[in-house]
mmCIF file with all atom_site columns, C-alpha atoms in Angstrom:
data_model
loop_
_atom_site.group_PDB
_atom_site.id
_atom_site.type_symbol
_atom_site.label_atom_id
_atom_site.label_alt_id
_atom_site.label_comp_id
_atom_site.label_asym_id
_atom_site.label_entity_id
_atom_site.label_seq_id
_atom_site.pdbx_PDB_ins_code
_atom_site.Cartn_x
_atom_site.Cartn_y
_atom_site.Cartn_z
_atom_site.occupancy
_atom_site.B_iso_or_equiv
_atom_site.pdbx_formal_charge
_atom_site.auth_seq_id
_atom_site.auth_comp_id
_atom_site.auth_asym_id
_atom_site.auth_atom_id
_atom_site.pdbx_PDB_model_num
ATOM 1   C CA . ASP S 1 1   ? 5.736   -11.653 -34.768 1.00 0.00 ? 207 ASP S CA 1
ATOM 2   C CA . THR S 1 2   ? 6.791   -10.479 -31.289 1.00 0.00 ? 208 THR S CA 1
ATOM 3   C CA . GLY S 1 3   ? 9.932   -12.630 -31.127 1.00 0.00 ? 209 GLY S CA 1
ATOM 4   C CA . VAL S 1 4   ? 8.443   -15.025 -28.570 1.00 0.00 ? 210 VAL S CA 1
ATOM 5   C CA . SER S 1 5   ? 8.087   -18.509 -30.025 1.00 0.00 ? 211 SER S CA 1
ATOM 6   C CA . GLN S 1 6   ? 6.042   -21.448 -28.812 1.00 0.00 ? 212 GLN S CA 1
ATOM 7   C CA . ASN S 1 7   ? 6.037   -25.076 -29.872 1.00 0.00 ? 213 ASN S CA 1
ATOM 8   C CA . PRO S 1 8   ? 4.094   -26.969 -30.857 1.00 0.00 ? 214 PRO S CA 1
ATOM 9   C CA . ARG S 1 9   ? 1.421   -24.658 -32.192 1.00 0.00 ? 215 ARG S CA 1
ATOM 10  C CA . HIS S 1 10  ? -1.215  -27.353 -31.976 1.00 0.00 ? 216 HIS S CA 1
ATOM 11  C CA . LYS S 1 11  ? -1.407  -30.507 -29.924 1.00 0.00 ? 217 LYS S CA 1
ATOM 12  C CA . ILE S 1 12  ? -4.125  -33.152 -29.962 1.00 0.00 ? 218 ILE S CA 1
ATOM 13  C CA . THR S 1 13  ? -3.882  -35.801 -27.313 1.00 0.00 ? 219 THR S CA 1
ATOM 14  C CA . LYS S 1 14  ? -5.983  -38.451 -25.664 1.00 0.00 ? 220 LYS S CA 1
ATOM 15  C CA . ARG S 1 15  ? -7.192  -38.103 -22.117 1.00 0.00 ? 221 ARG S CA 1
ATOM 16  C CA . GLY S 1 16  ? -4.661  -39.421 -19.654 1.00 0.00 ? 222 GLY S CA 1
ATOM 17  C CA . GLN S 1 17  ? -1.603  -38.682 -21.782 1.00 0.00 ? 223 GLN S CA 1
ATOM 18  C CA . ASN S 1 18  ? 1.168   -36.278 -20.786 1.00 0.00 ? 224 ASN S CA 1
ATOM 19  C CA . VAL S 1 19  ? 2.001   -33.251 -22.906 1.00 0.00 ? 225 VAL S CA 1
ATOM 20  C CA . THR S 1 20  ? 4.832   -30.725 -22.829 1.00 0.00 ? 226 THR S CA 1
ATOM 21  C CA . PHE S 1 21  ? 4.923   -27.260 -24.371 1.00 0.00 ? 227 PHE S CA 1
ATOM 22  C CA . ARG S 1 22  ? 7.927   -25.054 -24.937 1.00 0.00 ? 228 ARG S CA 1
ATOM 23  C CA . CYS S 1 23  ? 8.339   -21.285 -24.930 1.00 0.00 ? 229 CYS S CA 1
ATOM 24  C CA . ASP S 1 24  ? 11.422  -19.418 -26.181 1.00 0.00 ? 230 ASP S CA 1
ATOM 25  C CA . PRO S 1 25  ? 11.482  -15.798 -25.001 1.00 0.00 ? 231 PRO S CA 1
ATOM 26  C CA . ILE S 1 26  ? 12.911  -12.654 -26.528 1.00 0.00 ? 232 ILE S CA 1
ATOM 27  C CA . SER S 1 27  ? 16.577  -12.947 -25.583 1.00 0.00 ? 233 SER S CA 1
ATOM 28  C CA . GLU S 1 28  ? 16.881  -10.031 -23.134 1.00 0.00 ? 234 GLU S CA 1
ATOM 29  C CA . HIS S 1 29  ? 13.557  -10.766 -21.409 1.00 0.00 ? 235 HIS S CA 1
ATOM 30  C CA . ASN S 1 30  ? 14.183  -12.375 -18.059 1.00 0.00 ? 236 ASN S CA 1
ATOM 31  C CA . ARG S 1 31  ? 10.564  -12.577 -16.952 1.00 0.00 ? 237 ARG S CA 1
ATOM 32  C CA . LEU S 1 32  ? 8.418   -15.295 -18.476 1.00 0.00 ? 238 LEU S CA 1
ATOM 33  C CA . TYR S 1 33  ? 4.712   -15.928 -17.914 1.00 0.00 ? 239 TYR S CA 1
ATOM 34  C CA . TRP S 1 34  ? 2.310   -18.735 -18.748 1.00 0.00 ? 240 TRP S CA 1
ATOM 35  C CA . TYR S 1 35  ? -1.393  -18.062 -19.267 1.00 0.00 ? 241 TYR S CA 1
ATOM 36  C CA . ARG S 1 36  ? -4.300  -20.273 -20.258 1.00 0.00 ? 242 ARG S CA 1
ATOM 37  C CA . GLN S 1 37  ? -7.203  -19.056 -22.344 1.00 0.00 ? 243 GLN S CA 1
ATOM 38  C CA . THR S 1 38  ? -10.482 -20.818 -23.000 1.00 0.00 ? 244 THR S CA 1
ATOM 39  C CA . LEU S 1 39  ? -13.083 -19.794 -25.546 1.00 0.00 ? 245 LEU S CA 1
ATOM 40  C CA . GLY S 1 40  ? -14.805 -16.527 -24.731 1.00 0.00 ? 246 GLY S CA 1
ATOM 41  C CA . GLN S 1 41  ? -12.541 -15.705 -21.788 1.00 0.00 ? 247 GLN S CA 1
ATOM 42  C CA . GLY S 1 42  ? -9.512  -13.538 -21.307 1.00 0.00 ? 248 GLY S CA 1
ATOM 43  C CA . PRO S 1 43  ? -6.149  -15.170 -20.594 1.00 0.00 ? 249 PRO S CA 1
ATOM 44  C CA . GLU S 1 44  ? -5.788  -16.473 -17.033 1.00 0.00 ? 250 GLU S CA 1
ATOM 45  C CA . PHE S 1 45  ? -2.448  -16.363 -15.262 1.00 0.00 ? 251 PHE S CA 1
ATOM 46  C CA . LEU S 1 46  ? -0.845  -19.720 -14.458 1.00 0.00 ? 252 LEU S CA 1
ATOM 47  C CA . THR S 1 47  ? 2.723   -19.033 -13.338 1.00 0.00 ? 253 THR S CA 1
ATOM 48  C CA . TYR S 1 48  ? 5.748   -16.837 -13.895 1.00 0.00 ? 254 TYR S CA 1
ATOM 49  C CA . PHE S 1 49  ? 9.535   -16.937 -13.722 1.00 0.00 ? 255 PHE S CA 1
ATOM 50  C CA . GLN S 1 50  ? 12.175  -14.366 -13.102 1.00 0.00 ? 256 GLN S CA 1
ATOM 51  C CA . ASN S 1 51  ? 15.217  -15.925 -14.691 1.00 0.00 ? 257 ASN S CA 1
ATOM 52  C CA . GLU S 1 52  ? 15.150  -19.554 -13.509 1.00 0.00 ? 258 GLU S CA 1
ATOM 53  C CA . ALA S 1 53  ? 13.172  -18.874 -10.317 1.00 0.00 ? 259 ALA S CA 1
ATOM 54  C CA . GLN S 1 54  ? 9.458   -19.660 -10.341 1.00 0.00 ? 260 GLN S CA 1
ATOM 55  C CA . LEU S 1 55  ? 8.048   -16.799 -8.275  1.00 0.00 ? 261 LEU S CA 1
ATOM 56  C CA . GLU S 1 56  ? 4.304   -17.305 -8.368  1.00 0.00 ? 262 GLU S CA 1
ATOM 57  C CA . LYS S 1 57  ? 1.833   -20.047 -9.205  1.00 0.00 ? 263 LYS S CA 1
ATOM 58  C CA . SER S 1 58  ? -1.895  -19.610 -9.593  1.00 0.00 ? 264 SER S CA 1
ATOM 59  C CA . ARG S 1 59  ? -4.390  -21.708 -7.662  1.00 0.00 ? 265 ARG S CA 1
ATOM 60  C CA . LEU S 1 60  ? -5.508  -22.778 -11.153 1.00 0.00 ? 266 LEU S CA 1
ATOM 61  C CA . LEU S 1 61  ? -2.273  -24.729 -11.482 1.00 0.00 ? 267 LEU S CA 1
ATOM 62  C CA . SER S 1 62  ? -3.143  -28.173 -10.175 1.00 0.00 ? 268 SER S CA 1
ATOM 63  C CA . ASP S 1 63  ? -0.591  -30.801 -9.187  1.00 0.00 ? 269 ASP S CA 1
ATOM 64  C CA . ARG S 1 64  ? -0.780  -32.178 -12.717 1.00 0.00 ? 270 ARG S CA 1
ATOM 65  C CA . PHE S 1 65  ? 0.844   -29.013 -14.070 1.00 0.00 ? 271 PHE S CA 1
ATOM 66  C CA . SER S 1 66  ? 4.527   -28.262 -13.762 1.00 0.00 ? 272 SER S CA 1
ATOM 67  C CA . ALA S 1 67  ? 6.641   -25.566 -15.305 1.00 0.00 ? 273 ALA S CA 1
ATOM 68  C CA . GLU S 1 68  ? 10.383  -25.157 -15.507 1.00 0.00 ? 274 GLU S CA 1
ATOM 69  C CA . ARG S 1 69  ? 12.893  -22.662 -16.780 1.00 0.00 ? 275 ARG S CA 1
ATOM 70  C CA . PRO S 1 70  ? 16.149  -24.449 -16.059 1.00 0.00 ? 276 PRO S CA 1
ATOM 71  C CA . LYS S 1 71  ? 18.691  -21.974 -17.396 1.00 0.00 ? 277 LYS S CA 1
ATOM 72  C CA . GLY S 1 72  ? 16.621  -18.844 -17.344 1.00 0.00 ? 278 GLY S CA 1
ATOM 73  C CA . SER S 1 73  ? 16.063  -18.973 -21.088 1.00 0.00 ? 279 SER S CA 1
ATOM 74  C CA . PHE S 1 74  ? 13.376  -21.241 -22.568 1.00 0.00 ? 280 PHE S CA 1
ATOM 75  C CA . SER S 1 75  ? 10.579  -22.636 -20.427 1.00 0.00 ? 281 SER S CA 1
ATOM 76  C CA . THR S 1 76  ? 8.493   -25.791 -20.550 1.00 0.00 ? 282 THR S CA 1
ATOM 77  C CA . LEU S 1 77  ? 4.983   -26.408 -19.274 1.00 0.00 ? 283 LEU S CA 1
ATOM 78  C CA . GLU S 1 78  ? 4.028   -30.028 -18.706 1.00 0.00 ? 284 GLU S CA 1
ATOM 79  C CA . ILE S 1 79  ? 0.554   -31.367 -18.080 1.00 0.00 ? 285 ILE S CA 1
ATOM 80  C CA . GLN S 1 80  ? 0.343   -34.881 -16.746 1.00 0.00 ? 286 GLN S CA 1
ATOM 81  C CA . ARG S 1 81  ? -2.695  -37.146 -17.087 1.00 0.00 ? 287 ARG S CA 1
ATOM 82  C CA . THR S 1 82  ? -4.513  -34.667 -19.287 1.00 0.00 ? 288 THR S CA 1
ATOM 83  C CA . GLU S 1 83  ? -8.247  -34.150 -18.873 1.00 0.00 ? 289 GLU S CA 1
ATOM 84  C CA . GLN S 1 84  ? -10.780 -32.773 -21.339 1.00 0.00 ? 290 GLN S CA 1
ATOM 85  C CA . GLY S 1 85  ? -11.009 -29.641 -19.208 1.00 0.00 ? 291 GLY S CA 1
ATOM 86  C CA . ASP S 1 86  ? -7.373  -28.913 -20.013 1.00 0.00 ? 292 ASP S CA 1
ATOM 87  C CA . SER S 1 87  ? -8.318  -28.130 -23.607 1.00 0.00 ? 293 SER S CA 1
ATOM 88  C CA . ALA S 1 88  ? -7.370  -24.491 -24.112 1.00 0.00 ? 294 ALA S CA 1
ATOM 89  C CA . MET S 1 89  ? -4.862  -22.126 -25.666 1.00 0.00 ? 295 MET S CA 1
ATOM 90  C CA . TYR S 1 90  ? -1.670  -21.958 -23.621 1.00 0.00 ? 296 TYR S CA 1
ATOM 91  C CA . LEU S 1 91  ? 0.053   -18.625 -24.005 1.00 0.00 ? 297 LEU S CA 1
ATOM 92  C CA . CYS S 1 92  ? 3.564   -17.611 -23.066 1.00 0.00 ? 298 CYS S CA 1
ATOM 93  C CA . ALA S 1 93  ? 4.488   -13.964 -22.543 1.00 0.00 ? 299 ALA S CA 1
ATOM 94  C CA . THR S 1 94  ? 7.810   -12.363 -21.716 1.00 0.00 ? 300 THR S CA 1
ATOM 95  C CA . ARG S 1 95  ? 9.095   -8.973  -20.564 1.00 0.00 ? 301 ARG S CA 1
ATOM 96  C CA . THR S 1 96  ? 12.112  -7.255  -19.105 1.00 0.00 ? 302 THR S CA 1
ATOM 97  C CA . ASP S 1 97  ? 12.669  -6.478  -15.436 1.00 0.00 ? 303 ASP S CA 1
ATOM 98  C CA . MET S 1 98  ? 11.657  -2.856  -15.817 1.00 0.00 ? 304 MET S CA 1
ATOM 99  C CA . SER S 1 99  ? 8.734   -1.975  -13.586 1.00 0.00 ? 305 SER S CA 1
ATOM 100 C CA . ALA S 1 100 ? 5.392   -2.723  -15.254 1.00 0.00 ? 306 ALA S CA 1
ATOM 101 C CA . ASP S 1 101 ? 7.020   -3.263  -18.620 1.00 0.00 ? 307 ASP S CA 1
ATOM 102 C CA . THR S 1 102 ? 4.929   -4.522  -21.510 1.00 0.00 ? 308 THR S CA 1
ATOM 103 C CA . GLN S 1 103 ? 4.423   -8.271  -21.840 1.00 0.00 ? 309 GLN S CA 1
ATOM 104 C CA . TYR S 1 104 ? 4.855   -9.688  -25.327 1.00 0.00 ? 310 TYR S CA 1
ATOM 105 C CA . PHE S 1 105 ? 2.880   -12.794 -26.177 1.00 0.00 ? 311 PHE S CA 1
ATOM 106 C CA . GLY S 1 106 ? 3.915   -15.780 -28.228 1.00 0.00 ? 312 GLY S CA 1
ATOM 107 C CA . PRO S 1 107 ? 1.528   -17.328 -30.761 1.00 0.00 ? 313 PRO S CA 1
ATOM 108 C CA . GLY S 1 108 ? 0.261   -19.887 -28.253 1.00 0.00 ? 314 GLY S CA 1
ATOM 109 C CA . THR S 1 109 ? -0.160  -23.645 -28.216 1.00 0.00 ? 315 THR S CA 1
ATOM 110 C CA . ARG S 1 110 ? -3.680  -24.909 -28.761 1.00 0.00 ? 316 ARG S CA 1
ATOM 111 C CA . LEU S 1 111 ? -4.299  -28.104 -26.816 1.00 0.00 ? 317 LEU S CA 1
ATOM 112 C CA . THR S 1 112 ? -7.199  -30.412 -27.600 1.00 0.00 ? 318 THR S CA 1
ATOM 113 C CA . VAL S 1 113 ? -7.787  -33.333 -25.265 1.00 0.00 ? 319 VAL S CA 1
ATOM 114 C CA . LEU S 1 114 ? -10.026 -36.034 -26.733 1.00 0.00 ? 320 LEU S CA 1
ATOM 115 C CA . GLN M 2 1   ? -16.592 -9.049  -7.838  1.00 0.00 ? 271 GLN M CA 1
ATOM 116 C CA . LYS M 2 2   ? -14.110 -9.754  -10.600 1.00 0.00 ? 272 LYS M CA 1
ATOM 117 C CA . GLU M 2 3   ? -10.975 -7.668  -10.625 1.00 0.00 ? 273 GLU M CA 1
ATOM 118 C CA . VAL M 2 4   ? -11.603 -6.476  -14.187 1.00 0.00 ? 274 VAL M CA 1
ATOM 119 C CA . GLU M 2 5   ? -14.966 -6.512  -15.928 1.00 0.00 ? 275 GLU M CA 1
ATOM 120 C CA . GLN M 2 6   ? -15.838 -5.984  -19.553 1.00 0.00 ? 276 GLN M CA 1
ATOM 121 C CA . ASN M 2 7   ? -19.025 -6.390  -21.531 1.00 0.00 ? 277 ASN M CA 1
ATOM 122 C CA . SER M 2 8   ? -18.387 -9.500  -23.619 1.00 0.00 ? 278 SER M CA 1
ATOM 123 C CA . GLY M 2 9   ? -20.451 -8.175  -26.527 1.00 0.00 ? 279 GLY M CA 1
ATOM 124 C CA . PRO M 2 10  ? -20.608 -8.736  -29.379 1.00 0.00 ? 280 PRO M CA 1
ATOM 125 C CA . LEU M 2 11  ? -20.508 -5.031  -30.109 1.00 0.00 ? 281 LEU M CA 1
ATOM 126 C CA . SER M 2 12  ? -21.479 -4.290  -33.680 1.00 0.00 ? 282 SER M CA 1
ATOM 127 C CA . VAL M 2 13  ? -20.451 -0.965  -35.231 1.00 0.00 ? 283 VAL M CA 1
ATOM 128 C CA . PRO M 2 14  ? -20.817 0.250   -38.816 1.00 0.00 ? 284 PRO M CA 1
ATOM 129 C CA . GLU M 2 15  ? -17.652 0.977   -40.766 1.00 0.00 ? 285 GLU M CA 1
ATOM 130 C CA . GLY M 2 16  ? -16.494 4.546   -40.297 1.00 0.00 ? 286 GLY M CA 1
ATOM 131 C CA . ALA M 2 17  ? -18.271 5.016   -36.971 1.00 0.00 ? 287 ALA M CA 1
ATOM 132 C CA . ILE M 2 18  ? -16.735 5.325   -33.484 1.00 0.00 ? 288 ILE M CA 1
ATOM 133 C CA . ALA M 2 19  ? -16.433 2.121   -31.461 1.00 0.00 ? 289 ALA M CA 1
ATOM 134 C CA . SER M 2 20  ? -16.470 2.577   -27.685 1.00 0.00 ? 290 SER M CA 1
ATOM 135 C CA . LEU M 2 21  ? -15.174 -0.176  -25.426 1.00 0.00 ? 291 LEU M CA 1
ATOM 136 C CA . ASN M 2 22  ? -15.359 -0.018  -21.637 1.00 0.00 ? 292 ASN M CA 1
ATOM 137 C CA . CYS M 2 23  ? -13.677 -1.729  -18.729 1.00 0.00 ? 293 CYS M CA 1
ATOM 138 C CA . THR M 2 24  ? -14.287 -1.351  -14.985 1.00 0.00 ? 294 THR M CA 1
ATOM 139 C CA . TYR M 2 25  ? -11.898 -2.433  -12.278 1.00 0.00 ? 295 TYR M CA 1
ATOM 140 C CA . SER M 2 26  ? -12.103 -3.067  -8.564  1.00 0.00 ? 296 SER M CA 1
ATOM 141 C CA . ASP M 2 27  ? -8.571  -2.341  -7.313  1.00 0.00 ? 297 ASP M CA 1
ATOM 142 C CA . ARG M 2 28  ? -8.329  1.370   -6.480  1.00 0.00 ? 298 ARG M CA 1
ATOM 143 C CA . GLY M 2 29  ? -4.565  0.938   -6.381  1.00 0.00 ? 299 GLY M CA 1
ATOM 144 C CA . SER M 2 30  ? -4.395  0.289   -10.123 1.00 0.00 ? 300 SER M CA 1
ATOM 145 C CA . GLN M 2 31  ? -2.555  3.222   -11.629 1.00 0.00 ? 301 GLN M CA 1
ATOM 146 C CA . SER M 2 32  ? -2.465  2.460   -15.310 1.00 0.00 ? 302 SER M CA 1
ATOM 147 C CA . PHE M 2 33  ? -3.800  0.032   -17.892 1.00 0.00 ? 303 PHE M CA 1
ATOM 148 C CA . PHE M 2 34  ? -3.059  -1.904  -21.042 1.00 0.00 ? 304 PHE M CA 1
ATOM 149 C CA . TRP M 2 35  ? -5.421  -2.473  -23.939 1.00 0.00 ? 305 TRP M CA 1
ATOM 150 C CA . TYR M 2 36  ? -4.694  -5.598  -25.989 1.00 0.00 ? 306 TYR M CA 1
ATOM 151 C CA . ARG M 2 37  ? -6.295  -6.604  -29.264 1.00 0.00 ? 307 ARG M CA 1
ATOM 152 C CA . GLN M 2 38  ? -6.780  -10.284 -30.057 1.00 0.00 ? 308 GLN M CA 1
ATOM 153 C CA . TYR M 2 39  ? -7.807  -11.551 -33.464 1.00 0.00 ? 309 TYR M CA 1
ATOM 154 C CA . SER M 2 40  ? -9.632  -14.864 -33.587 1.00 0.00 ? 310 SER M CA 1
ATOM 155 C CA . GLY M 2 41  ? -7.192  -17.732 -33.110 1.00 0.00 ? 311 GLY M CA 1
ATOM 156 C CA . LYS M 2 42  ? -4.263  -15.395 -32.453 1.00 0.00 ? 312 LYS M CA 1
ATOM 157 C CA . SER M 2 43  ? -2.493  -14.186 -29.330 1.00 0.00 ? 313 SER M CA 1
ATOM 158 C CA . PRO M 2 44  ? -3.065  -10.779 -27.706 1.00 0.00 ? 314 PRO M CA 1
ATOM 159 C CA . GLU M 2 45  ? -1.084  -7.806  -29.012 1.00 0.00 ? 315 GLU M CA 1
ATOM 160 C CA . LEU M 2 46  ? -0.641  -4.525  -27.161 1.00 0.00 ? 316 LEU M CA 1
ATOM 161 C CA . ILE M 2 47  ? -2.277  -1.532  -28.795 1.00 0.00 ? 317 ILE M CA 1
ATOM 162 C CA . MET M 2 48  ? -2.411  1.100   -26.046 1.00 0.00 ? 318 MET M CA 1
ATOM 163 C CA . SER M 2 49  ? -1.279  1.772   -22.514 1.00 0.00 ? 319 SER M CA 1
ATOM 164 C CA . ILE M 2 50  ? -2.469  4.641   -20.335 1.00 0.00 ? 320 ILE M CA 1
ATOM 165 C CA . TYR M 2 51  ? -0.756  5.813   -17.171 1.00 0.00 ? 321 TYR M CA 1
ATOM 166 C CA . SER M 2 52  ? -2.766  8.688   -15.754 1.00 0.00 ? 322 SER M CA 1
ATOM 167 C CA . ASN M 2 53  ? -6.212  10.173  -15.588 1.00 0.00 ? 323 ASN M CA 1
ATOM 168 C CA . GLY M 2 54  ? -7.469  11.641  -18.799 1.00 0.00 ? 324 GLY M CA 1
ATOM 169 C CA . ASP M 2 55  ? -7.068  10.786  -22.452 1.00 0.00 ? 325 ASP M CA 1
ATOM 170 C CA . LYS M 2 56  ? -4.244  9.374   -24.505 1.00 0.00 ? 326 LYS M CA 1
ATOM 171 C CA . GLU M 2 57  ? -4.440  9.384   -28.270 1.00 0.00 ? 327 GLU M CA 1
ATOM 172 C CA . ASP M 2 58  ? -2.548  7.225   -30.765 1.00 0.00 ? 328 ASP M CA 1
ATOM 173 C CA . GLY M 2 59  ? -3.765  7.467   -34.330 1.00 0.00 ? 329 GLY M CA 1
ATOM 174 C CA . ARG M 2 60  ? -7.372  6.329   -34.492 1.00 0.00 ? 330 ARG M CA 1
ATOM 175 C CA . PHE M 2 61  ? -7.253  5.028   -30.920 1.00 0.00 ? 331 PHE M CA 1
ATOM 176 C CA . THR M 2 62  ? -7.961  6.999   -27.748 1.00 0.00 ? 332 THR M CA 1
ATOM 177 C CA . ALA M 2 63  ? -7.690  5.498   -24.291 1.00 0.00 ? 333 ALA M CA 1
ATOM 178 C CA . GLN M 2 64  ? -9.466  7.200   -21.401 1.00 0.00 ? 334 GLN M CA 1
ATOM 179 C CA . LEU M 2 65  ? -8.851  6.569   -17.704 1.00 0.00 ? 335 LEU M CA 1
ATOM 180 C CA . ASN M 2 66  ? -11.120 7.766   -14.907 1.00 0.00 ? 336 ASN M CA 1
ATOM 181 C CA . LYS M 2 67  ? -9.704  6.669   -11.564 1.00 0.00 ? 337 LYS M CA 1
ATOM 182 C CA . ALA M 2 68  ? -12.481 8.226   -9.503  1.00 0.00 ? 338 ALA M CA 1
ATOM 183 C CA . SER M 2 69  ? -15.081 6.112   -11.294 1.00 0.00 ? 339 SER M CA 1
ATOM 184 C CA . GLN M 2 70  ? -12.704 3.181   -11.767 1.00 0.00 ? 340 GLN M CA 1
ATOM 185 C CA . TYR M 2 71  ? -13.204 2.712   -15.455 1.00 0.00 ? 341 TYR M CA 1
ATOM 186 C CA . VAL M 2 72  ? -11.034 2.769   -18.506 1.00 0.00 ? 342 VAL M CA 1
ATOM 187 C CA . SER M 2 73  ? -12.272 2.994   -22.065 1.00 0.00 ? 343 SER M CA 1
ATOM 188 C CA . LEU M 2 74  ? -10.961 2.660   -25.585 1.00 0.00 ? 344 LEU M CA 1
ATOM 189 C CA . LEU M 2 75  ? -12.387 4.644   -28.481 1.00 0.00 ? 345 LEU M CA 1
ATOM 190 C CA . ILE M 2 76  ? -11.699 3.639   -32.059 1.00 0.00 ? 346 ILE M CA 1
ATOM 191 C CA . ARG M 2 77  ? -12.461 6.351   -34.594 1.00 0.00 ? 347 ARG M CA 1
ATOM 192 C CA . ASP M 2 78  ? -13.213 5.714   -38.262 1.00 0.00 ? 348 ASP M CA 1
ATOM 193 C CA . SER M 2 79  ? -13.677 2.001   -37.529 1.00 0.00 ? 349 SER M CA 1
ATOM 194 C CA . GLN M 2 80  ? -12.384 -0.388  -40.172 1.00 0.00 ? 350 GLN M CA 1
ATOM 195 C CA . PRO M 2 81  ? -13.286 -4.036  -40.805 1.00 0.00 ? 351 PRO M CA 1
ATOM 196 C CA . SER M 2 82  ? -9.724  -4.864  -39.744 1.00 0.00 ? 352 SER M CA 1
ATOM 197 C CA . ASP M 2 83  ? -10.603 -3.594  -36.250 1.00 0.00 ? 353 ASP M CA 1
ATOM 198 C CA . SER M 2 84  ? -12.930 -6.577  -35.817 1.00 0.00 ? 354 SER M CA 1
ATOM 199 C CA . ALA M 2 85  ? -11.369 -8.450  -32.906 1.00 0.00 ? 355 ALA M CA 1
ATOM 200 C CA . THR M 2 86  ? -11.662 -9.023  -29.173 1.00 0.00 ? 356 THR M CA 1
ATOM 201 C CA . TYR M 2 87  ? -10.323 -6.198  -27.025 1.00 0.00 ? 357 TYR M CA 1
ATOM 202 C CA . LEU M 2 88  ? -8.889  -7.008  -23.610 1.00 0.00 ? 358 LEU M CA 1
ATOM 203 C CA . CYS M 2 89  ? -8.043  -4.594  -20.828 1.00 0.00 ? 359 CYS M CA 1
ATOM 204 C CA . ALA M 2 90  ? -5.648  -5.322  -17.979 1.00 0.00 ? 360 ALA M CA 1
ATOM 205 C CA . PRO M 2 91  ? -4.210  -3.262  -15.108 1.00 0.00 ? 361 PRO M CA 1
ATOM 206 C CA . ARG M 2 92  ? -0.558  -2.475  -15.664 1.00 0.00 ? 362 ARG M CA 1
ATOM 207 C CA . GLY M 2 93  ? 1.002   -4.002  -12.571 1.00 0.00 ? 363 GLY M CA 1
ATOM 208 C CA . ALA M 2 94  ? 4.421   -5.063  -11.483 1.00 0.00 ? 364 ALA M CA 1
ATOM 209 C CA . GLN M 2 95  ? 3.798   -8.758  -11.999 1.00 0.00 ? 365 GLN M CA 1
ATOM 210 C CA . LYS M 2 96  ? 1.120   -10.738 -13.773 1.00 0.00 ? 366 LYS M CA 1
ATOM 211 C CA . LEU M 2 97  ? -1.620  -9.349  -15.989 1.00 0.00 ? 367 LEU M CA 1
ATOM 212 C CA . VAL M 2 98  ? -5.211  -9.867  -14.898 1.00 0.00 ? 368 VAL M CA 1
ATOM 213 C CA . PHE M 2 99  ? -7.457  -9.616  -17.933 1.00 0.00 ? 369 PHE M CA 1
ATOM 214 C CA . GLY M 2 100 ? -11.119 -8.947  -18.291 1.00 0.00 ? 370 GLY M CA 1
ATOM 215 C CA . GLN M 2 101 ? -13.032 -11.435 -20.431 1.00 0.00 ? 371 GLN M CA 1
ATOM 216 C CA . GLY M 2 102 ? -12.731 -9.136  -23.409 1.00 0.00 ? 372 GLY M CA 1
ATOM 217 C CA . THR M 2 103 ? -15.234 -7.399  -25.656 1.00 0.00 ? 373 THR M CA 1
ATOM 218 C CA . ARG M 2 104 ? -15.796 -8.848  -29.112 1.00 0.00 ? 374 ARG M CA 1
ATOM 219 C CA . LEU M 2 105 ? -16.077 -6.040  -31.653 1.00 0.00 ? 375 LEU M CA 1
ATOM 220 C CA . THR M 2 106 ? -17.459 -6.496  -35.153 1.00 0.00 ? 376 THR M CA 1
ATOM 221 C CA . ILE M 2 107 ? -17.183 -3.721  -37.744 1.00 0.00 ? 377 ILE M CA 1
ATOM 222 C CA . ASN M 2 108 ? -19.819 -4.034  -40.443 1.00 0.00 ? 378 ASN M CA 1
ATOM 223 C CA . PRO M 2 109 ? -18.868 -2.808  -43.959 1.00 0.00 ? 379 PRO M CA 1
#
């Protein structure tokens, strides 16, 4: 257990529904990252926050995806109008501000879109 | 060309033998690397980081970085069944991690 928590751990939804995932970081970690991982691939970067500011978004992040970190603590990732191609493991990772510091991953949320 | 490339495997190694995992990268500016281990259905966990050319040893694990040839490797000595997992390498940068697809390693008892 790294101290990063994610909820829910599993989510099954029907195509077209909206889903929201939550990540709670290690308390002193002000950088927070979202990754997506599909079977047989390494995690792919989606977006990251430094405190409450969203500093980078991947081209993978379509308009249906939105992420927030309103008070610089927990973060949410919402997917609107889910598609079967959104089925994946969504991973949150956090780290401190120190240059190139280690990222610690949460357990992930596995999304299945039927 | 992908930024980080790994042989997806599976790599099968008998118990007690040395497992050798390799990773090549395209960005000559990459100075150091992370190796993460990921068990099936779990999230990645950091096992090694290497900052400079040469070898770094930690227990049964040795990471090797060759900047001239742009590859980084991970050796696992005295392989155990518990080492069966997917191993991911990623350049240690200031921002996001860019992972290779990972190499699936199976240790056979």
